[in-house]
Amino acid sequence: MSPPSLIDVHPNLAGTAPVALSYELFPPRSAAAAETLWTTIRELEATEPDYVSVTYGASGSNRDTAVDLINRLLLETTLRPLAHLTCVGNTPAELAEIIGELLDHGVRGILALRGDLPKDGSQPASGSLRYAQDLIELIRRVEQRRSALLCAGKIAVGVAAYPTRHPESPSVGHDVEVLLAKQRSGADFAITQVFFHATEYADLVTRARRAGVTIPIIPGVMPLTSLRRLKRLGELAGVDPSVELMERLGAVDTEAERRRIGVNATVDLANAALDAGAPGIHLYTFNEHAHALDVLDKLALPRAARPTSRLGANARRQEFAS
Ligand code: FAD
């Protein structure tokens, strides 16, 4: 018989783990959007998220603005970026170069995605990677080549997961097989597509665990305050918005009422996901902070206190020196 594990009985390792908090941002499309985004970034930074993810256009359509934003987050804020990267339409050589560039900037988290296929039905260029799984394997190969440079932190690779069937997939069972394949290729965690019913998240986790998926599956939650956005998102992500929520939002006249209904619905959804064992909450912000902060205030997440921030400590050191 093996001796009892000292790790299991250690008091600091008992009880509930802290819940991760993260936000999704997208690179700005104009100077005016960049200004608004930076107000949002400062507001969100004050809530000390564990990371912020930065989206990336399919085929690298916004590569420069995405890399610029990530670089500024690293240099000018205390935030830790998780860089989305899509592989559709890009060759392994092109992607290896981008991965290297991200690592050179100091990025240590990459969300490996395929990206949406071209809307005109054309096929991606020949020689480009086909699935997110291929991108994960490429990231791990680049990482291996740079092992000696990464002694202070290897790459955390995330992937997409789907509480409702991916539009191109034959079944939710197939989606779970794909998630398992992505885990086997080296994924460390998954973030879900938006969903509107907590049971969809709980059922995904049950299916995934039964199939052998062990990585954390973090629910992606969007503040559900705008009818227009709900509909647009439904089209973009191939997820049917909740009819009941759309009716409730459509039945009220003022922005304040829509905000109250939407924020409460989002908080209920996030709380139900946490009750189902979610290890964190990833908020899709649409580059706006107000509704995300409303949701956060009402959620009261059990979060670990962070030691003094890097930038705060630097500022204090400079104060003492002057
Ligand atoms: P994959 O896992 O490759 O799956 C794509 C399709 O192929 C699925 O139908 C899957 O079932 C099937 N498939 C996968 N592997 C296999 C296999 N081995 N054999 C057979 N079939 C297979 N898009 C962007 O363009 N930019 C972003 O920044 C972005 N961020 C996102 C963030 C999150 C959290 C999520 C959930 C999605 C995001 N997307 C983004 C959208 C995403 O790119 C699309 O949903 C895309 O259609 C699929 O991407 P994937 O990484 O899940 O692809």
Coordinates of C-alpha atoms and ligand atoms in Angstrom, one line a residue:
M1 CA 0.0 0.0 0.0
S2 CA 1.3 3.4 -0.8
P3 CA 1.7 6.0 2.0
P4 CA -1.0 8.7 2.3
S5 CA -0.4 11.7 0.0
L6 CA 1.0 14.7 1.8
I7 CA -0.3 16.9 -1.1
D8 CA -3.9 15.7 -0.5
V9 CA -3.9 16.5 3.2
H10 CA -2.1 19.9 3.0
P11 CA -4.6 22.5 4.3
N12 CA -3.7 25.1 1.6
L13 CA -4.8 22.6 -1.1
A14 CA -8.1 21.6 0.4
G15 CA -11.4 23.4 -0.4
T16 CA -12.4 25.3 -3.4
A17 CA -10.0 26.6 -6.0
P18 CA -10.1 30.3 -6.9
V19 CA -12.3 31.0 -10.0
A20 CA -10.5 32.5 -13.0
L21 CA -11.7 35.7 -14.5
S22 CA -10.9 36.8 -18.1
Y23 CA -12.2 39.1 -20.8
E24 CA -12.2 39.0 -24.6
L25 CA -11.2 42.1 -26.5
F26 CA -10.9 42.7 -30.3
P27 CA -8.3 44.9 -32.0
P28 CA -9.7 48.3 -32.8
R29 CA -10.7 49.1 -36.4
S30 CA -10.2 52.9 -36.3
A31 CA -8.4 55.6 -34.2
A32 CA -11.7 56.5 -32.5
A33 CA -12.3 52.8 -31.6
A34 CA -8.8 52.6 -30.2
E35 CA -9.4 55.5 -27.9
T36 CA -12.7 53.9 -26.5
L37 CA -10.9 50.5 -26.2
W38 CA -8.2 52.0 -24.0
T39 CA -10.8 53.4 -21.6
T40 CA -12.3 49.9 -21.5
I41 CA -8.9 48.4 -20.9
R42 CA -8.1 50.6 -18.0
E43 CA -11.5 49.9 -16.4
L44 CA -11.1 46.2 -16.8
E45 CA -7.5 46.2 -15.6
A46 CA -8.8 47.6 -12.3
T47 CA -10.7 44.3 -11.7
E48 CA -7.4 42.3 -11.9
P49 CA -8.5 39.6 -14.4
D50 CA -6.2 36.6 -14.8
Y51 CA -5.8 37.3 -18.5
V52 CA -7.5 39.1 -21.4
S53 CA -7.8 37.4 -24.8
V54 CA -7.3 39.3 -28.0
T55 CA -9.1 38.1 -31.1
Y56 CA -7.5 37.5 -34.5
G57 CA -9.1 37.7 -37.9
A58 CA -9.4 34.6 -40.0
S59 CA -6.5 34.3 -42.4
G60 CA -4.6 36.9 -40.3
S61 CA -6.7 39.8 -41.8
N62 CA -5.8 42.1 -38.8
R63 CA -2.5 40.6 -37.9
D64 CA -0.7 44.0 -37.3
T65 CA -3.4 45.6 -35.2
A66 CA -3.7 42.4 -33.1
V67 CA 0.0 42.2 -32.5
D68 CA 0.2 45.9 -31.7
L69 CA -2.6 45.6 -29.1
I70 CA -1.0 42.6 -27.5
N71 CA 2.4 44.4 -27.4
R72 CA 0.9 47.5 -25.8
L73 CA -1.0 45.3 -23.2
L74 CA 2.3 43.8 -22.3
L75 CA 4.3 47.0 -22.1
E76 CA 1.8 49.5 -20.7
T77 CA -0.6 47.5 -18.5
T78 CA -0.5 44.8 -15.8
L79 CA -2.7 42.5 -18.0
R80 CA -1.6 39.1 -19.3
P81 CA -2.7 38.7 -22.9
L82 CA -4.0 35.4 -24.4
A83 CA -3.4 35.8 -28.1
H84 CA -6.1 34.2 -30.4
L85 CA -4.5 32.7 -33.5
T86 CA -6.3 31.3 -36.5
C87 CA -4.8 28.9 -39.0
V88 CA -7.3 28.8 -41.9
G89 CA -5.6 30.2 -45.1
N90 CA -2.1 30.2 -43.6
T91 CA 0.8 27.8 -44.3
P92 CA 2.8 26.2 -41.4
A93 CA 5.7 28.5 -42.3
E94 CA 3.6 31.6 -42.1
L95 CA 2.1 30.5 -38.8
A96 CA 5.4 29.5 -37.3
E97 CA 6.7 33.0 -38.0
I98 CA 3.6 34.6 -36.2
I99 CA 4.0 32.3 -33.2
G100 CA 7.7 33.2 -33.0
E101 CA 6.8 36.9 -33.1
L102 CA 4.2 36.5 -30.4
L103 CA 6.7 34.7 -28.2
D104 CA 9.3 37.3 -28.8
H105 CA 6.9 40.0 -27.6
G106 CA 6.5 37.9 -24.4
V107 CA 3.2 36.2 -25.1
R108 CA 2.8 32.9 -23.2
G109 CA -0.8 32.0 -23.9
I110 CA -2.3 31.2 -27.3
L111 CA -5.9 30.3 -28.2
A112 CA -5.4 28.0 -31.2
L113 CA -8.3 28.2 -33.6
R114 CA -9.1 27.3 -37.1
G115 CA -11.1 30.5 -37.8
D116 CA -14.2 30.7 -39.9
L117 CA -14.0 29.4 -43.5
P118 CA -14.3 32.1 -46.3
K119 CA -17.9 33.2 -46.6
D120 CA -17.9 33.0 -50.5
G121 CA -17.5 29.2 -50.2
S122 CA -14.0 29.2 -51.7
Q123 CA -11.5 26.7 -50.4
P124 CA -8.6 28.0 -48.3
A125 CA -5.2 28.2 -50.1
S126 CA -3.6 24.8 -50.7
G127 CA -0.9 24.0 -48.1
S128 CA -2.7 25.9 -45.4
L129 CA -3.5 24.2 -42.1
R130 CA -6.9 22.5 -42.0
Y131 CA -7.9 22.2 -38.3
A132 CA -7.2 23.8 -35.0
Q133 CA -5.6 20.5 -34.0
D134 CA -2.9 21.1 -36.6
L135 CA -2.2 24.5 -35.2
I136 CA -1.8 23.1 -31.7
E137 CA 0.8 20.7 -33.0
L138 CA 2.6 23.5 -34.8
I139 CA 2.7 25.6 -31.6
R140 CA 4.1 22.7 -29.6
R141 CA 6.8 22.2 -32.3
V142 CA 7.8 25.9 -32.2
E143 CA 7.9 25.7 -28.4
Q144 CA 10.1 22.6 -28.5
R145 CA 12.6 24.4 -30.7
R146 CA 12.7 27.3 -28.2
S147 CA 12.8 25.2 -25.0
A148 CA 15.9 26.9 -23.7
L149 CA 14.4 30.3 -24.3
L150 CA 11.2 29.4 -22.4
C151 CA 12.6 28.3 -19.1
A152 CA 10.6 31.0 -17.3
G153 CA 7.3 30.0 -18.8
K154 CA 6.1 27.6 -21.5
I155 CA 3.1 28.2 -23.7
A156 CA -0.5 27.6 -22.4
V157 CA -2.5 26.5 -25.4
G158 CA -6.3 27.0 -25.3
V159 CA -8.9 25.8 -27.8
A160 CA -12.6 26.5 -28.6
A161 CA -15.3 24.2 -27.3
Y162 CA -19.0 24.1 -28.3
P163 CA -22.0 23.8 -25.9
T164 CA -24.2 23.6 -28.9
R165 CA -23.2 21.8 -32.1
H166 CA -20.6 23.6 -34.2
P167 CA -22.4 24.6 -37.4
E168 CA -20.2 22.3 -39.6
S169 CA -20.2 19.4 -37.3
P170 CA -22.5 16.3 -37.7
S171 CA -23.2 16.0 -34.0
V172 CA -22.3 17.2 -30.5
G173 CA -20.7 13.8 -30.0
H174 CA -18.3 14.6 -32.9
D175 CA -17.5 18.0 -31.3
V176 CA -16.4 16.2 -28.2
E177 CA -14.3 13.8 -30.2
V178 CA -12.6 16.9 -31.8
L179 CA -12.1 18.4 -28.3
L180 CA -10.5 15.2 -27.1
A181 CA -8.2 15.2 -30.2
K182 CA -7.2 18.8 -29.4
Q183 CA -6.4 17.8 -25.8
R184 CA -4.3 14.9 -27.1
S185 CA -2.4 17.3 -29.4
G186 CA -1.5 19.5 -26.4
A187 CA -4.3 21.8 -25.5
D188 CA -4.3 22.9 -21.9
F189 CA -7.7 24.4 -21.6
A190 CA -10.8 25.3 -23.6
I191 CA -13.1 28.3 -23.7
T192 CA -16.6 27.8 -24.9
Q193 CA -18.6 29.5 -27.6
V194 CA -21.5 31.6 -26.3
F195 CA -24.5 29.7 -25.0
F196 CA -27.9 30.8 -23.6
H197 CA -28.9 27.9 -21.4
A198 CA -26.8 26.7 -18.5
T199 CA -27.7 23.1 -19.2
E200 CA -25.9 23.3 -22.5
Y201 CA -22.7 24.1 -20.7
A202 CA -23.3 21.4 -18.0
D203 CA -24.1 18.8 -20.7
L204 CA -21.0 19.7 -22.7
V205 CA -18.8 19.2 -19.5
T206 CA -20.5 15.8 -18.8
R207 CA -20.1 14.6 -22.4
A208 CA -16.5 15.8 -22.4
R209 CA -15.5 14.2 -19.1
R210 CA -17.1 10.9 -20.1
A211 CA -15.1 10.9 -23.3
G212 CA -11.8 11.5 -21.4
V213 CA -11.4 15.2 -21.7
T214 CA -9.8 16.4 -18.5
I215 CA -8.7 20.0 -19.3
P216 CA -10.6 22.9 -17.8
I217 CA -13.6 24.0 -19.9
I218 CA -14.2 27.7 -19.2
P219 CA -17.6 29.1 -20.1
G220 CA -17.6 32.1 -22.5
V221 CA -20.4 34.4 -21.3
M222 CA -21.7 37.5 -23.1
P223 CA -23.6 40.4 -21.4
L224 CA -27.0 39.8 -23.0
T225 CA -28.2 43.3 -23.0
S226 CA -28.7 44.2 -26.7
L227 CA -31.3 42.6 -29.0
R228 CA -29.4 43.6 -32.1
R229 CA -26.2 42.0 -30.8
L230 CA -28.0 38.8 -29.7
K231 CA -29.3 38.4 -33.3
R232 CA -26.0 39.3 -34.9
L233 CA -24.1 36.9 -32.7
G234 CA -26.6 34.2 -33.4
E235 CA -25.8 34.6 -37.1
L236 CA -22.0 34.8 -36.7
A237 CA -21.6 32.0 -34.2
G238 CA -24.4 29.8 -35.5
V239 CA -26.0 29.8 -32.1
D240 CA -29.7 30.4 -31.7
P241 CA -30.3 33.2 -29.2
S242 CA -32.7 32.5 -26.3
V243 CA -36.3 33.2 -27.6
E244 CA -37.5 34.0 -24.0
L245 CA -34.7 36.5 -23.5
M246 CA -35.3 38.2 -26.8
E247 CA -39.0 38.6 -26.0
R248 CA -38.2 40.1 -22.6
L249 CA -35.7 42.5 -24.0
G250 CA -38.1 43.4 -26.8
A251 CA -41.0 44.1 -24.4
V252 CA -39.3 47.0 -22.6
D253 CA -38.8 50.6 -23.8
T254 CA -35.8 52.0 -22.0
E255 CA -32.1 51.3 -22.2
A256 CA -32.0 51.0 -18.4
E257 CA -34.6 48.3 -18.3
R258 CA -32.8 46.3 -21.1
R259 CA -29.6 46.6 -19.1
R260 CA -31.2 45.4 -15.9
I261 CA -32.9 42.4 -17.7
G262 CA -29.7 41.5 -19.7
V263 CA -27.3 41.8 -16.8
N264 CA -29.5 39.7 -14.5
A265 CA -29.9 37.0 -17.2
T266 CA -26.1 37.0 -17.7
V267 CA -25.4 36.7 -14.0
D268 CA -27.9 33.8 -13.7
L269 CA -26.3 32.0 -16.6
A270 CA -22.7 32.5 -15.2
N271 CA -23.9 31.4 -11.7
A272 CA -25.5 28.3 -13.1
A273 CA -22.3 27.5 -15.0
L274 CA -20.3 28.0 -11.8
D275 CA -22.7 25.7 -9.9
A276 CA -22.0 23.1 -12.6
G277 CA -18.3 23.3 -11.7
A278 CA -17.0 26.0 -14.1
P279 CA -13.4 26.8 -13.3
G280 CA -13.7 30.4 -14.4
I281 CA -15.8 32.9 -16.4
H282 CA -14.6 34.4 -19.7
L283 CA -16.6 37.5 -20.5
Y284 CA -17.1 38.6 -24.1
T285 CA -16.9 42.3 -23.7
F286 CA -17.4 43.7 -27.3
N287 CA -14.8 46.2 -26.2
E288 CA -17.2 47.8 -23.7
H289 CA -16.7 47.7 -20.0
A290 CA -20.0 49.0 -18.5
H291 CA -22.1 45.9 -18.8
A292 CA -19.2 43.5 -18.1
L293 CA -18.5 45.4 -14.9
D294 CA -22.2 45.3 -13.9
V295 CA -22.1 41.5 -14.4
L296 CA -18.9 41.2 -12.4
D297 CA -20.3 43.3 -9.5
K298 CA -23.3 41.0 -9.2
L299 CA -21.4 37.8 -9.6
A300 CA -19.1 38.2 -6.5
L301 CA -16.6 35.6 -7.8
P302 CA -14.4 33.9 -5.1
R303 CA -11.1 35.2 -6.4
A304 CA -7.6 35.1 -5.0
A305 CA -6.1 38.5 -4.0
R306 CA -3.2 39.4 -6.3
P307 CA 0.1 40.6 -4.8
T308 CA 1.0 44.2 -5.6
S309 CA 1.0 44.7 -9.4
R310 CA 4.1 45.1 -11.5
L311 CA 3.3 48.6 -12.7
G312 CA 2.2 49.7 -9.3
A313 CA 5.4 48.5 -7.7
N314 CA 7.5 50.2 -10.4
A315 CA 5.6 53.5 -9.9
R316 CA 6.2 53.3 -6.1
R317 CA 9.9 52.6 -6.6
Q318 CA 10.2 55.7 -8.8
E319 CA 8.3 57.7 -6.2
F320 CA 10.8 56.7 -3.5
A321 CA 13.8 57.3 -5.8
S322 CA 12.7 60.9 -6.6
Ligands
FAD1 P1 -11.7 23.1 -35.3 O1 -11.5 22.6 -34.0 O2 -10.6 22.9 -36.3 O3 -13.1 22.6 -35.9 C1 -13.6 23.1 -37.1 C2 -14.6 22.2 -37.7 O4 -13.9 21.0 -38.2 C3 -15.6 21.6 -36.7 O5 -16.9 21.4 -37.3 C4 -15.0 20.3 -36.3 O6 -16.0 19.4 -35.9 C5 -14.3 19.8 -37.5 N1 -13.1 19.1 -37.2 C6 -12.0 19.5 -36.4 N2 -11.0 18.6 -36.4 C7 -11.5 17.6 -37.2 C8 -10.9 16.3 -37.6 N3 -9.7 16.0 -37.2 N4 -11.6 15.5 -38.4 C9 -12.9 15.9 -38.9 N5 -13.5 17.0 -38.5 C10 -12.8 17.9 -37.7 N6 -12.7 33.0 -35.0 C11 -11.8 33.9 -35.5 O7 -11.7 34.1 -36.8 N7 -11.0 34.7 -34.7 C12 -11.0 34.6 -33.4 O8 -10.3 35.3 -32.6 C13 -11.9 33.6 -32.8 N8 -12.0 33.5 -31.4 C14 -12.8 32.5 -30.9 C15 -12.8 32.3 -29.5 C16 -13.6 31.3 -29.0 C17 -13.6 31.1 -27.5 C18 -14.5 30.5 -29.8 C19 -15.4 29.5 -29.2 C20 -14.5 30.7 -31.2 C21 -13.7 31.7 -31.7 N9 -13.6 31.9 -33.1 C22 -12.7 32.8 -33.7 C23 -14.5 31.1 -34.0 C24 -13.9 29.9 -34.6 O9 -12.8 30.2 -35.4 C25 -14.9 29.1 -35.4 O10 -15.9 28.6 -34.5 C26 -14.5 28.1 -36.4 O11 -15.5 27.8 -37.3 C27 -14.0 26.8 -35.8 O12 -12.8 27.0 -35.1 P2 -12.2 25.8 -34.2 O13 -10.9 26.3 -33.6 O14 -13.2 25.2 -33.2 O15 -11.9 24.7 -35.3

